[in-house]
Each structure stands twice: as C-alpha cells, then as structure tokens.
Short mmCIF file of C-alpha atoms in Angstrom, two decimals:
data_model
loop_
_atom_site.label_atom_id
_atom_site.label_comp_id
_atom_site.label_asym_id
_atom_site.label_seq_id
_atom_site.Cartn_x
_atom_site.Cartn_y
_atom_site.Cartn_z
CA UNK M 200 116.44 130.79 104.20
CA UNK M 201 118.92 130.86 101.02
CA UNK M 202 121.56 129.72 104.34
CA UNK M 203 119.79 127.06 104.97
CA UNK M 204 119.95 125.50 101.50
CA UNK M 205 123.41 126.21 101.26
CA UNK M 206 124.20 124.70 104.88
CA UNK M 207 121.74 121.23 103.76
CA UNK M 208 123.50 120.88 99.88
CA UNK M 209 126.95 121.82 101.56
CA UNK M 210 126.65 118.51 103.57
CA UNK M 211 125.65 116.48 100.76
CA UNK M 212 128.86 117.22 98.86
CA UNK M 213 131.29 115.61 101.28
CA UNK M 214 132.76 112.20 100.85
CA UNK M 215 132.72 109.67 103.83
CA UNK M 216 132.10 110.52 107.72
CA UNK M 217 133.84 113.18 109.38
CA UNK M 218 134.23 112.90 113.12
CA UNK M 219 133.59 115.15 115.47
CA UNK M 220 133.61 113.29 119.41
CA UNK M 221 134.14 110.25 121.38
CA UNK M 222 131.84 108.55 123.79
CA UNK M 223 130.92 105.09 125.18
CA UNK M 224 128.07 103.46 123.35
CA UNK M 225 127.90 100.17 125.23
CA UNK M 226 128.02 97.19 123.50
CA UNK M 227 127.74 95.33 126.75
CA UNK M 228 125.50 96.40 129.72
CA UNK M 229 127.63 99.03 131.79
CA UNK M 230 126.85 96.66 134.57
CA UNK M 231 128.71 93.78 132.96
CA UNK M 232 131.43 95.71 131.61
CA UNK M 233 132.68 97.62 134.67
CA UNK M 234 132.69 94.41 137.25
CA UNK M 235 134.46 92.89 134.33
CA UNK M 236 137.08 95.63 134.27
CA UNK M 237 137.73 95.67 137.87
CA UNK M 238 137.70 92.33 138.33
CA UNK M 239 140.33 91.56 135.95
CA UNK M 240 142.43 94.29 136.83
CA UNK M 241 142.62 92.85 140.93
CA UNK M 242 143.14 89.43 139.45
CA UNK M 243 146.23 91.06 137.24
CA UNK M 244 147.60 93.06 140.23
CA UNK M 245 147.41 89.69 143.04
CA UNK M 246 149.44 88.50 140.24
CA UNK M 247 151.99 90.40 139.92
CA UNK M 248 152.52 91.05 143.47
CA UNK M 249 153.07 87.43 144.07
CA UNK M 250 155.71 86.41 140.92
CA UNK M 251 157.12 90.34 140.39
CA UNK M 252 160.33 88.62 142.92
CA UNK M 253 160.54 86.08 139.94
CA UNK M 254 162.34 88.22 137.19
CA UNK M 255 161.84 90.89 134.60
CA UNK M 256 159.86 88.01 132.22
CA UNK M 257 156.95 87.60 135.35
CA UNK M 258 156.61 91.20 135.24
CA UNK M 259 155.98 91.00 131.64
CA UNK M 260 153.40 88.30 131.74
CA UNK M 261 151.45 90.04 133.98
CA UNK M 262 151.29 93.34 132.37
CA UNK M 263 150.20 91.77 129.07
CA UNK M 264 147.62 89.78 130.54
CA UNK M 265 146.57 93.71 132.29
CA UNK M 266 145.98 94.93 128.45
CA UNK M 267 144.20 92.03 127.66
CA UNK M 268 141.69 92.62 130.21
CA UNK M 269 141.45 96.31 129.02
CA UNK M 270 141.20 95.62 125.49
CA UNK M 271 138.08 92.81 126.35
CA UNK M 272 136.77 96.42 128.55
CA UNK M 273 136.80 98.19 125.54
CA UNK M 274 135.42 96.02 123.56
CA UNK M 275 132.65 95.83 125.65
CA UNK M 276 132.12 99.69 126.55
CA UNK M 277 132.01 100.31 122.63
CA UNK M 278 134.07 103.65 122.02
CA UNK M 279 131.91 105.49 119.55
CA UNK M 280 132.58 108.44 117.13
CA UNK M 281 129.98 111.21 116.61
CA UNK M 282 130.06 111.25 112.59
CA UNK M 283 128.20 113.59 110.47
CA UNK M 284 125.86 111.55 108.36
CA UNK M 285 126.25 111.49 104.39
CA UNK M 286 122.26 110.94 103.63
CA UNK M 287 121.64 114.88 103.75
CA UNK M 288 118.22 114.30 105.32
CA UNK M 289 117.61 117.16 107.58
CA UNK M 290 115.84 116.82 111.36
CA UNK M 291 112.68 118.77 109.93
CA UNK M 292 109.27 117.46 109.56
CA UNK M 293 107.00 120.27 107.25
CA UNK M 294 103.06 119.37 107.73
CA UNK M 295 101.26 121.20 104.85
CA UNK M 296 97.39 121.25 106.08
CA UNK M 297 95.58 122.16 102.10
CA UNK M 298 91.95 122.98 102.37
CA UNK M 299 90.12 120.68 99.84
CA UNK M 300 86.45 121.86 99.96
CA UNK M 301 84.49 123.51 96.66
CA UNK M 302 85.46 127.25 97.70
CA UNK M 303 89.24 127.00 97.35
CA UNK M 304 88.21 127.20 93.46
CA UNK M 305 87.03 130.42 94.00
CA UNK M 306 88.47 132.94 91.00
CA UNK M 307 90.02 135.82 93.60
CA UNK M 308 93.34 134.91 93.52
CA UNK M 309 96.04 136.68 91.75
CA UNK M 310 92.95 138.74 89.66
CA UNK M 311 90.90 135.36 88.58
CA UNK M 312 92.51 132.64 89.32
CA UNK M 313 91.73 130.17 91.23
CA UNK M 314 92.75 129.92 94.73
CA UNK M 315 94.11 126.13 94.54
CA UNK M 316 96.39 127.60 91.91
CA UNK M 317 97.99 129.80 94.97
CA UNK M 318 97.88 126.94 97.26
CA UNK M 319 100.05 124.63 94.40
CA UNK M 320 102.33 127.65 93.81
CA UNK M 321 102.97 128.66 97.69
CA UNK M 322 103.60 124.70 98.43
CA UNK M 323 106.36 124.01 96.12
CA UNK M 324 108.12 126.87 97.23
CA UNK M 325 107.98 125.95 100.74
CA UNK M 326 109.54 122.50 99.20
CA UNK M 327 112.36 124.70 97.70
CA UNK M 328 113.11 125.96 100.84
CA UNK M 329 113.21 122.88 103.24
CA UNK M 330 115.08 120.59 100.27
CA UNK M 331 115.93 118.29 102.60
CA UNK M 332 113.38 117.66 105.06
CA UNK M 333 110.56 115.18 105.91
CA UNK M 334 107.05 115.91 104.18
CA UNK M 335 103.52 115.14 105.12
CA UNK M 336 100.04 116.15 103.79
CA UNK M 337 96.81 116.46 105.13
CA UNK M 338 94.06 117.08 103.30
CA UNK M 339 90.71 118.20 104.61
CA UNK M 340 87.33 118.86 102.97
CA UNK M 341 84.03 116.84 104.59
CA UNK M 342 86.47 114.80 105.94
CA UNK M 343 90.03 114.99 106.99
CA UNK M 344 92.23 112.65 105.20
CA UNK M 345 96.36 111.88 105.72
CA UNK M 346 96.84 112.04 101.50
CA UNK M 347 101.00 111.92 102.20
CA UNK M 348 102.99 109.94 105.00
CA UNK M 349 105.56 111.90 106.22
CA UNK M 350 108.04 111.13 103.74
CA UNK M 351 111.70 112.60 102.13
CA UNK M 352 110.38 111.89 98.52
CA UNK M 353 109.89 115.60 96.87
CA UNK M 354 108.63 114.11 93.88
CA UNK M 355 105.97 112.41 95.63
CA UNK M 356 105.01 115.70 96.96
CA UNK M 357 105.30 117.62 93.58
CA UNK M 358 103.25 114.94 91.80
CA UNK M 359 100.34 115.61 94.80
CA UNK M 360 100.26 119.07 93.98
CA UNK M 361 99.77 118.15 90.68
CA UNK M 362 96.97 116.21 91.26
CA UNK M 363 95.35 118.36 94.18
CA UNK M 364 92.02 119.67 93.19
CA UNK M 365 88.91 120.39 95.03
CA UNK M 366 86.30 118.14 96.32
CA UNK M 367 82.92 116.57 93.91
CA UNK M 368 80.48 118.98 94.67
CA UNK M 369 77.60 117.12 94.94
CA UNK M 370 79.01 115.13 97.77
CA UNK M 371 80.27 117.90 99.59
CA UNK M 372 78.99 118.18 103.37
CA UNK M 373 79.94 121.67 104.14
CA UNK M 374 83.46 123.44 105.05
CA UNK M 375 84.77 123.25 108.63
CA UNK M 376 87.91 124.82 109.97
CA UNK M 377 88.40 122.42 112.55
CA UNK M 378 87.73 119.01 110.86
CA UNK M 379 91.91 118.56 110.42
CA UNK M 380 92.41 119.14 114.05
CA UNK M 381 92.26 115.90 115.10
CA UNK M 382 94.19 114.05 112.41
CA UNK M 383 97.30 116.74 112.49
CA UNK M 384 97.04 115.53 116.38
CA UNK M 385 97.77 112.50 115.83
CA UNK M 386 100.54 113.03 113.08
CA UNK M 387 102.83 115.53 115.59
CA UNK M 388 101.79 113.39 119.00
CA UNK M 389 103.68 110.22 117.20
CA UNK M 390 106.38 112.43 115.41
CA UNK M 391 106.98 113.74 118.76
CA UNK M 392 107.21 110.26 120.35
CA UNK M 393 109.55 108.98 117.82
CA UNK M 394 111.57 111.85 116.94
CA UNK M 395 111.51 114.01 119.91
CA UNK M 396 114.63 116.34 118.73
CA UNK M 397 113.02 116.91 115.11
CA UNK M 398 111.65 120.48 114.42
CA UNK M 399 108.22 120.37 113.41
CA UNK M 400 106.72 122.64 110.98
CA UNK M 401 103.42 123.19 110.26
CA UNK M 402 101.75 125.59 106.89
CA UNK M 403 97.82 125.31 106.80
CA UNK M 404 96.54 126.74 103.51
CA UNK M 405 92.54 127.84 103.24
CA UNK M 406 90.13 130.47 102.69
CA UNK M 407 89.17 129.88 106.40
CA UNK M 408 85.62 129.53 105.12
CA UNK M 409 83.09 127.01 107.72
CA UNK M 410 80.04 126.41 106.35
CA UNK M 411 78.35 123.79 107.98
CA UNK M 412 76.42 122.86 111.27
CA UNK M 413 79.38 124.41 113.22
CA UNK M 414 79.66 127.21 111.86
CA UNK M 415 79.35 128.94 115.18
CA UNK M 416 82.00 126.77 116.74
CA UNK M 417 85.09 127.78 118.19
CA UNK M 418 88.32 127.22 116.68
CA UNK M 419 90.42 125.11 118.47
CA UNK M 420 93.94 124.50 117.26
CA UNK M 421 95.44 125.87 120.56
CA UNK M 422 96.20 122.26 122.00
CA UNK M 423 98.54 121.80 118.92
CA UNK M 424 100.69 124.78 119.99
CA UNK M 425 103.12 122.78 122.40
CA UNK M 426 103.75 120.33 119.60
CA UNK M 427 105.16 122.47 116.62
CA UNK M 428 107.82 125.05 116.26
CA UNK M 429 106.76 126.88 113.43
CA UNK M 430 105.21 127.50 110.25
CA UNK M 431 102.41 129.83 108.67
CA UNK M 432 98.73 130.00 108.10
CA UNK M 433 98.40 130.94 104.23
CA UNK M 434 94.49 132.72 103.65
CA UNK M 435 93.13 132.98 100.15
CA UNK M 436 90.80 134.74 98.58
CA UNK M 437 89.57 138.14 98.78
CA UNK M 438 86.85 140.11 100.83
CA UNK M 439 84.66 140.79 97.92
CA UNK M 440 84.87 137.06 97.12
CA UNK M 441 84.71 135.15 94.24
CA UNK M 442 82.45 132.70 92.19
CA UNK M 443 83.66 129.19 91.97
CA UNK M 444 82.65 126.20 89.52
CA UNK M 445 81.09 122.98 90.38
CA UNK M 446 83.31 119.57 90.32
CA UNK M 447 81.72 116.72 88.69
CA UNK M 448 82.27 113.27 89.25
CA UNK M 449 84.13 112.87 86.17
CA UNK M 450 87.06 115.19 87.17
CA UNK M 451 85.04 118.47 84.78
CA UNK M 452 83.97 121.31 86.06
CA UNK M 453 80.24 122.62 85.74
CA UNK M 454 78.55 125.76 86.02
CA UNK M 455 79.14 128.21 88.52
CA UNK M 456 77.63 127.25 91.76
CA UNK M 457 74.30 129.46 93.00
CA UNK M 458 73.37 130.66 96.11
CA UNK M 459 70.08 128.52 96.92
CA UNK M 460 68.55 131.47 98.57
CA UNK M 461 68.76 134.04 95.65
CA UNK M 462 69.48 131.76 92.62
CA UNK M 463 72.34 134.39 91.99
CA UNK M 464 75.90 133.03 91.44
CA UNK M 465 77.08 132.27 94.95
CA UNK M 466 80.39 133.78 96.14
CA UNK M 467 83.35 132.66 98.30
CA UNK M 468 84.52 135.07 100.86
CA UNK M 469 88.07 135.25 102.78
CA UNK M 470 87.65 134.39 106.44
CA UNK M 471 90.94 136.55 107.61
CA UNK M 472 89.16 136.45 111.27
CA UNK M 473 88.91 132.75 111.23
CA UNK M 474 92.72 132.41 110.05
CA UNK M 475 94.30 134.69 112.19
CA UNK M 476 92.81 132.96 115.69
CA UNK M 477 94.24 129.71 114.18
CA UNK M 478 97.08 131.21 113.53
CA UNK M 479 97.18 132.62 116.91
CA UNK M 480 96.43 129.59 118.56
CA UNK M 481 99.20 127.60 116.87
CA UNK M 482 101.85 130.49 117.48
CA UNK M 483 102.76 131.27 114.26
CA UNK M 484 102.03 134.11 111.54
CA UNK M 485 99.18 134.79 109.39
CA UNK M 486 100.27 135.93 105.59
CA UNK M 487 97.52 136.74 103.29
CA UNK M 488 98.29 135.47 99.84
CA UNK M 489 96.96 137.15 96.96
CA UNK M 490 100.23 136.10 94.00
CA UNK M 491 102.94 133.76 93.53
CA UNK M 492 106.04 134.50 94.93
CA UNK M 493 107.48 135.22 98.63
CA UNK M 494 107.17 132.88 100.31
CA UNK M 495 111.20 132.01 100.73
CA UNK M 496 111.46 135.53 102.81
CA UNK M 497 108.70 134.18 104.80
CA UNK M 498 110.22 131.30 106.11
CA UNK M 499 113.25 133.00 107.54
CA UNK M 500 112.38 133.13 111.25
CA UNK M 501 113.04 129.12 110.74
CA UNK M 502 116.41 129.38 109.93
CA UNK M 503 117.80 129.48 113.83
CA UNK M 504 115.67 126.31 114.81
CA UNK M 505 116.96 124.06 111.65
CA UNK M 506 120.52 125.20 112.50
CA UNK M 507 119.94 123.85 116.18
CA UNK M 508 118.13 120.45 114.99
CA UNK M 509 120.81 119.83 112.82
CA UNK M 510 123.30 120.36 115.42
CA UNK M 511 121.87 117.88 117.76
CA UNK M 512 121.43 115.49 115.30
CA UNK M 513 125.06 115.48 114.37
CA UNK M 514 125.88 115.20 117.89
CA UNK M 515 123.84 111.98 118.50
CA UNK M 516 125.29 110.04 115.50
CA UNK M 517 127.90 107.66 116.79
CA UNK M 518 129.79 105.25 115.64
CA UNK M 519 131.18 102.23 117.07
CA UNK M 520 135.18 101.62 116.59
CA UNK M 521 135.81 98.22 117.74
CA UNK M 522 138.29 96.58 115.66
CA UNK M 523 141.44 98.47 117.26
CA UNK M 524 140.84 97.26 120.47
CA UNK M 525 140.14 93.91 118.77
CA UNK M 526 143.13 93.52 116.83
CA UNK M 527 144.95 94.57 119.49
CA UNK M 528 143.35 92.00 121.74
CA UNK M 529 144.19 89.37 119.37
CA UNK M 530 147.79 90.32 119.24
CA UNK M 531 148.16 90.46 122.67
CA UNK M 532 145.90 86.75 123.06
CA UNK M 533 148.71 85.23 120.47
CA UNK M 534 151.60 86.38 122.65
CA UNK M 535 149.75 84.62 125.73
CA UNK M 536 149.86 81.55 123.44
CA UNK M 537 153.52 81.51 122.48
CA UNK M 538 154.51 82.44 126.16
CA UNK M 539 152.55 79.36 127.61
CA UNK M 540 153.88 76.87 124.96
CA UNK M 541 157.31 76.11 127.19
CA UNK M 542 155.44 76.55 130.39
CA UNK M 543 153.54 73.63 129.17
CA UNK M 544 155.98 71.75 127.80
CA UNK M 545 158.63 72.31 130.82
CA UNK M 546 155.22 70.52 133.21
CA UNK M 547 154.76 67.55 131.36
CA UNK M 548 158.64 67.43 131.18
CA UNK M 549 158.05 67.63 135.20
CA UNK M 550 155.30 65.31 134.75
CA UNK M 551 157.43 63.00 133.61
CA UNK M 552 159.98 62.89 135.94
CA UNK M 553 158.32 62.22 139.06
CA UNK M 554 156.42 59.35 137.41
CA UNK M 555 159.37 57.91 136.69
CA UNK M 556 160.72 58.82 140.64
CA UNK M 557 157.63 57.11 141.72
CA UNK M 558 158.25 53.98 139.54
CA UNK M 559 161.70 53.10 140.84
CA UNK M 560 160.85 53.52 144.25
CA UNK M 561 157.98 51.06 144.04
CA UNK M 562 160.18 48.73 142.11
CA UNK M 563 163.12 49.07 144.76
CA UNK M 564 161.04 48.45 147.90
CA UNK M 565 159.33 45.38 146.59
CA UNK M 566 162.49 43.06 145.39
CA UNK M 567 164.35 40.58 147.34
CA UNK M 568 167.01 41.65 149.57
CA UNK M 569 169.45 41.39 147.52
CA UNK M 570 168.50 43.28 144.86
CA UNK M 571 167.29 46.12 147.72
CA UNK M 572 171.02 45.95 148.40
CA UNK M 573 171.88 46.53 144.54
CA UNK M 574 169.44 48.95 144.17
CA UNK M 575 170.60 51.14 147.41
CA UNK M 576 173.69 50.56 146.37
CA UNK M 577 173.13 52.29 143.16
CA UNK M 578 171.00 55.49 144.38
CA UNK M 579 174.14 56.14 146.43
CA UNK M 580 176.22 56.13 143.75
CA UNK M 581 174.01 58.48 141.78
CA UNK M 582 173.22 60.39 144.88
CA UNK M 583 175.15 63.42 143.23
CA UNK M 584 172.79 62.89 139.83
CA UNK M 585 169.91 63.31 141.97
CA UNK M 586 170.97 66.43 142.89
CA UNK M 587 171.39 67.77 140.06
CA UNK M 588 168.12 66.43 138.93
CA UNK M 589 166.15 68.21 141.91
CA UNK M 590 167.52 71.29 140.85
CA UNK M 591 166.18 71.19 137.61
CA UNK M 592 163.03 69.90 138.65
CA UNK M 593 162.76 73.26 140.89
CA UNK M 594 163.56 75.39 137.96
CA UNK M 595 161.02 73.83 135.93
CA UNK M 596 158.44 74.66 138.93
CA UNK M 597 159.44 78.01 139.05
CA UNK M 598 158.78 78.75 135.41
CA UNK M 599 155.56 77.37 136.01
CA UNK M 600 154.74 79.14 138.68
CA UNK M 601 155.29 82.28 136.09
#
C-alpha cells in the first residue's frame, strides 16, 4: 500500500498538465462537422478545376480558401489532449460502515478497552492509506444514518472519529446486522451511476452482535457484492465478552449495563459467525481486530485496482486545443481579405466603365442628325481607343473571375 501513497503524492508534486494523447472531443455535433468538411472541400476542388488554367495566383486562392475550410473542421471536431490532472484526487470511493449501538463500548479490546477505541484507531489508518480518495460514513445503530457524504475532506473525517461514540442507551431499540443494508445500497447504486469507472471500497466495523426482533434473520449483504471491489469486515470484541457502560443523554456514561434476566452485569460477545457470512457475501476478508496497528498490510490486495482506476481516469481527461487552428484560421481569413481588396476594386473600376459605354450610346442615338454624324464620326476615330479599352475591360473580368 506504501506504493500507492507514493504513486498519489508523486502526482501532486508536478507543475502544470502533462499530455499523454490526442483525440476528437467534438465541439460541434460529428454530424455537422463532417458534411461541413466535405462540403467545403468539393466546393474548393470545383474551384480550382475551373480557374487552375488562370495562373499560378488562382491556384493559390483556392488552396488557401482549402485550409480555411479545414481549420473551421477543426475547430469544430475539437482536438483534445489527454492531460493528467493536478488536483491529486484519486478514482476511489472508501465507505466505512461503524456500528453505533451500546455494545461497541464493550471493554475487550486491546485488554479493556473499549471497542470504539479500535474502530477510531483502525479508521484513520485506513485514511492514511487511501490519502487521496473520496470518503463516506454510515453509521448504524436503531437506525441507519448517512453521518458523512462522500467527500475528499480528511479532516472532516478525522473530526467524525473524534466525535463517534455509541448510541443513548435508554433509547436504544436493539442491534441489527442488517439495518445499514439498505442505505449503503443506495450510496454505491448512485456512485455507480455517476462514477461508473471509480473503485469502490467498502470497511464495515462491528461486533456483529443482533439483538433484536430479527435476531434469527438472515444476513443479507450478498446483493451489494456486484457493486464494490473491495474492502474488509473489521470484528471486535472477544468470545468471552465484555461489560459495557450505559450512555446518558448528557454525553456521561453510567453504570455498567445488567442482564435483565439475572441482574448480573450483562456482557457483549463477538459474533465472528455473523461477520464472516457478511464478509462472504460482500467478497471480501474478515480480520479480527483485537490492537492498533496493521491495518496498512491489510489493504494491499487494493493496490492493483487503484493503479487501474487511476489509469483510466488519466486516460479520459482531455483537453480541448482550439486556438491553433483558430489563429491559424484568422491568418488565413486576413489573407482572403487583402486578396479580394483589388478584385473589388478592379469591378467597380468595370462597373464604371460600361455605365459610362451605356451613357454615350444613349446620348448618340437620340441627337439630331447632325450631331449622329459628329458623334459617328468620332467613335471612328477612337475606334483604335476602344480597343484598347476592351482589352482591359477583359483583363479586369478575368481577375474577377479569380
């Protein structure tokens, strides 16, 4: 597990986003970007085939105009880059399942202490080895309670532990095994909905005591099997068993609790039979607890599914890199500009001129005779201007045409 850590803190340390692949994440629909694409591209290539017998500048105009409808492709397919992310949050969600009720302050743990003080101890070193992960707590006693969101705040879970102690006594309604069942459903059905590649861990902590009306029910944790991939069921406690204090409502404790039946100080016995069919129905191990210390070793068999969750998660994080194709876009749109500004110019220039043509020959055809006479006399004279000017005219049309 000590790899782990050093693989999560390693991350942490580097500066920026470092890339790793390349792949389309779409800015546009694919269905607007590819008809755009190929659409462009047959619009580019009728036009080249049609003005490539004009000159080398034609050629030119067309294959610009080509790069432009590329670079508007690009910007639309969204090249991404798969970057590793900086936050150091790792893809694992750690469910810690603490039993609550009056017996978990039995005095059988490590010689007399109580067993809450093993369940504080065995959680924060379960926190030391999953530094990065996401945390949740649920909490069960005569009810089942979600006491933690799933969360990445450590110090939220350290300052539960602190707090975590048993149920009031008086309003206790008995211990059952299966009462978080349905709550720790719910938790891994919606994890597993909105987080489908996250690895989700699970460590239940009890004496796997029931003692209510169901104490002769069946355990049934088996339907949470499909949804985890890991964890532990931590037992406390002791076969001989151990006498436990009340809780008042003040926070103190009280006497030690009797047994109703015998008015003899009533003890709390380990359930081991109890904890190892949950265990077995969940698919994970069964450790008996009985001191501090250990744990780290026991979460070892993780280490091969956090590696993989982190893997995929780096390999989903992309990036969009826009701004090349952009710029280059814009370069290219500015070049359009400055090409078209003497196309432009040479048309009204055209423009012009055959306004002009239009105007003289309405002027010449509606005068008296004798000025028609002038008038003709005059166009032949020039006939050698005219000429000259059609020529130009059909220059101008041609780089218009471009």
């Amino acid at each position: 597990m000590a790899g782990i850590r050093t693989h999560w803190s390693g991350r942490n340390n580097r500066a920026g986003l470092e890339a790793a692949s390349m792949r389309f994440t779409w800015l546009w629909p694919a269905f607007v970007v590819i008809p755009v694409l190929i659409g462009g591209l047959a619009v580019c290539f009728l036009g080249w085939r049609r003005s490539r017998a004009q000159g080398r500048s034609a050629i030119v105009a067309w294959a610009r105009r080509t790069l432009m409808v590329v670079a508007v492709a690009l910007c639309g397919a969204a090249p991404g880059v798969a970057v590793l992310p900086t936050t150091g949050v790792a893809p694992v969600e750690v469910y810690f399942v603490v039993d609550r009720t009056g017996s978990m302050a039995a005095e059988d743990y490590n010689g007399s202490e109580q067993r809450m003080n093993g369940v504080k101890s065995d959680l924060l070193e379960l926190l030391e080895a999953y530094p990065n992960a996401r945390y949740s707590i649920i909490a069960f006693d005569s009810s089942a309670t979600t006491q933690l969101p799933v969360t990445t705040d450590t110090n939220a879970v350290r300052s539960w532990v602190d707090v975590y102690e048993r149920e009031v006594t008086e309003s206790s309604h008995g211990s059952n095994m299966n009462r978080p069942v349905e709550r720790l459903d719910e938790a891994l059905t919606r994890s597993q909905e909105k987080n489908p590649d996250h690895v989700r861990l699970v460590y239940l902590f009890s004496d796997g005591e029931t003692r209510d009306d169901s104490a002769n029910a069946q355990l049934d944790y088996s339907g949470l099997a499909d949804k985890i991939d890991g964890g532990a069921v931590f037992g406390y406690g002791t076969p001989e068993g151990g006498q436990m204090k009340e809780m008042k409502y003040d926070g103190t404790e009280g006497n030690y609790i009797e047994d109703p039946d015998s008015n003899e100080t009533a003890l709390s016995r380990i359930d081991e039979e109890a904890l190892q069919t949950i265990s077995s129905q969940l698919g994970v191990s069964y450790e008996h607890r009985t001191a501090p210390g250990g744990v780290e070793s026991l979460t070892e068999d993780t280490t091969g599914l956090v590696a993989e969750a982190q893997a995929r998660q780096e390999s989903s994080i992309y990036t969009p890199r826009i701004w090349p194709f952009g710029l280059l876009l814009a370069v290219l749109a500015v070049w359009e500009i400055a090409a078209l500004v003497p196309q432009v110019r040479n048309m009204r220039e055209l423009t012009g001129i055959e306004r002009r043509r239009a105007g003289g020959t309405i002027g010449g055809s509606g005068g008296p005779g004798g000025v028609t006479s002038v008038v003709g006399g005059a166009a032949l004279g020039a006939s050698g201007g005219q000429i000259s000017g059609q020529r130009s005219t059909a220059k101008m049309m041609q780089e218009v045409r471009r």
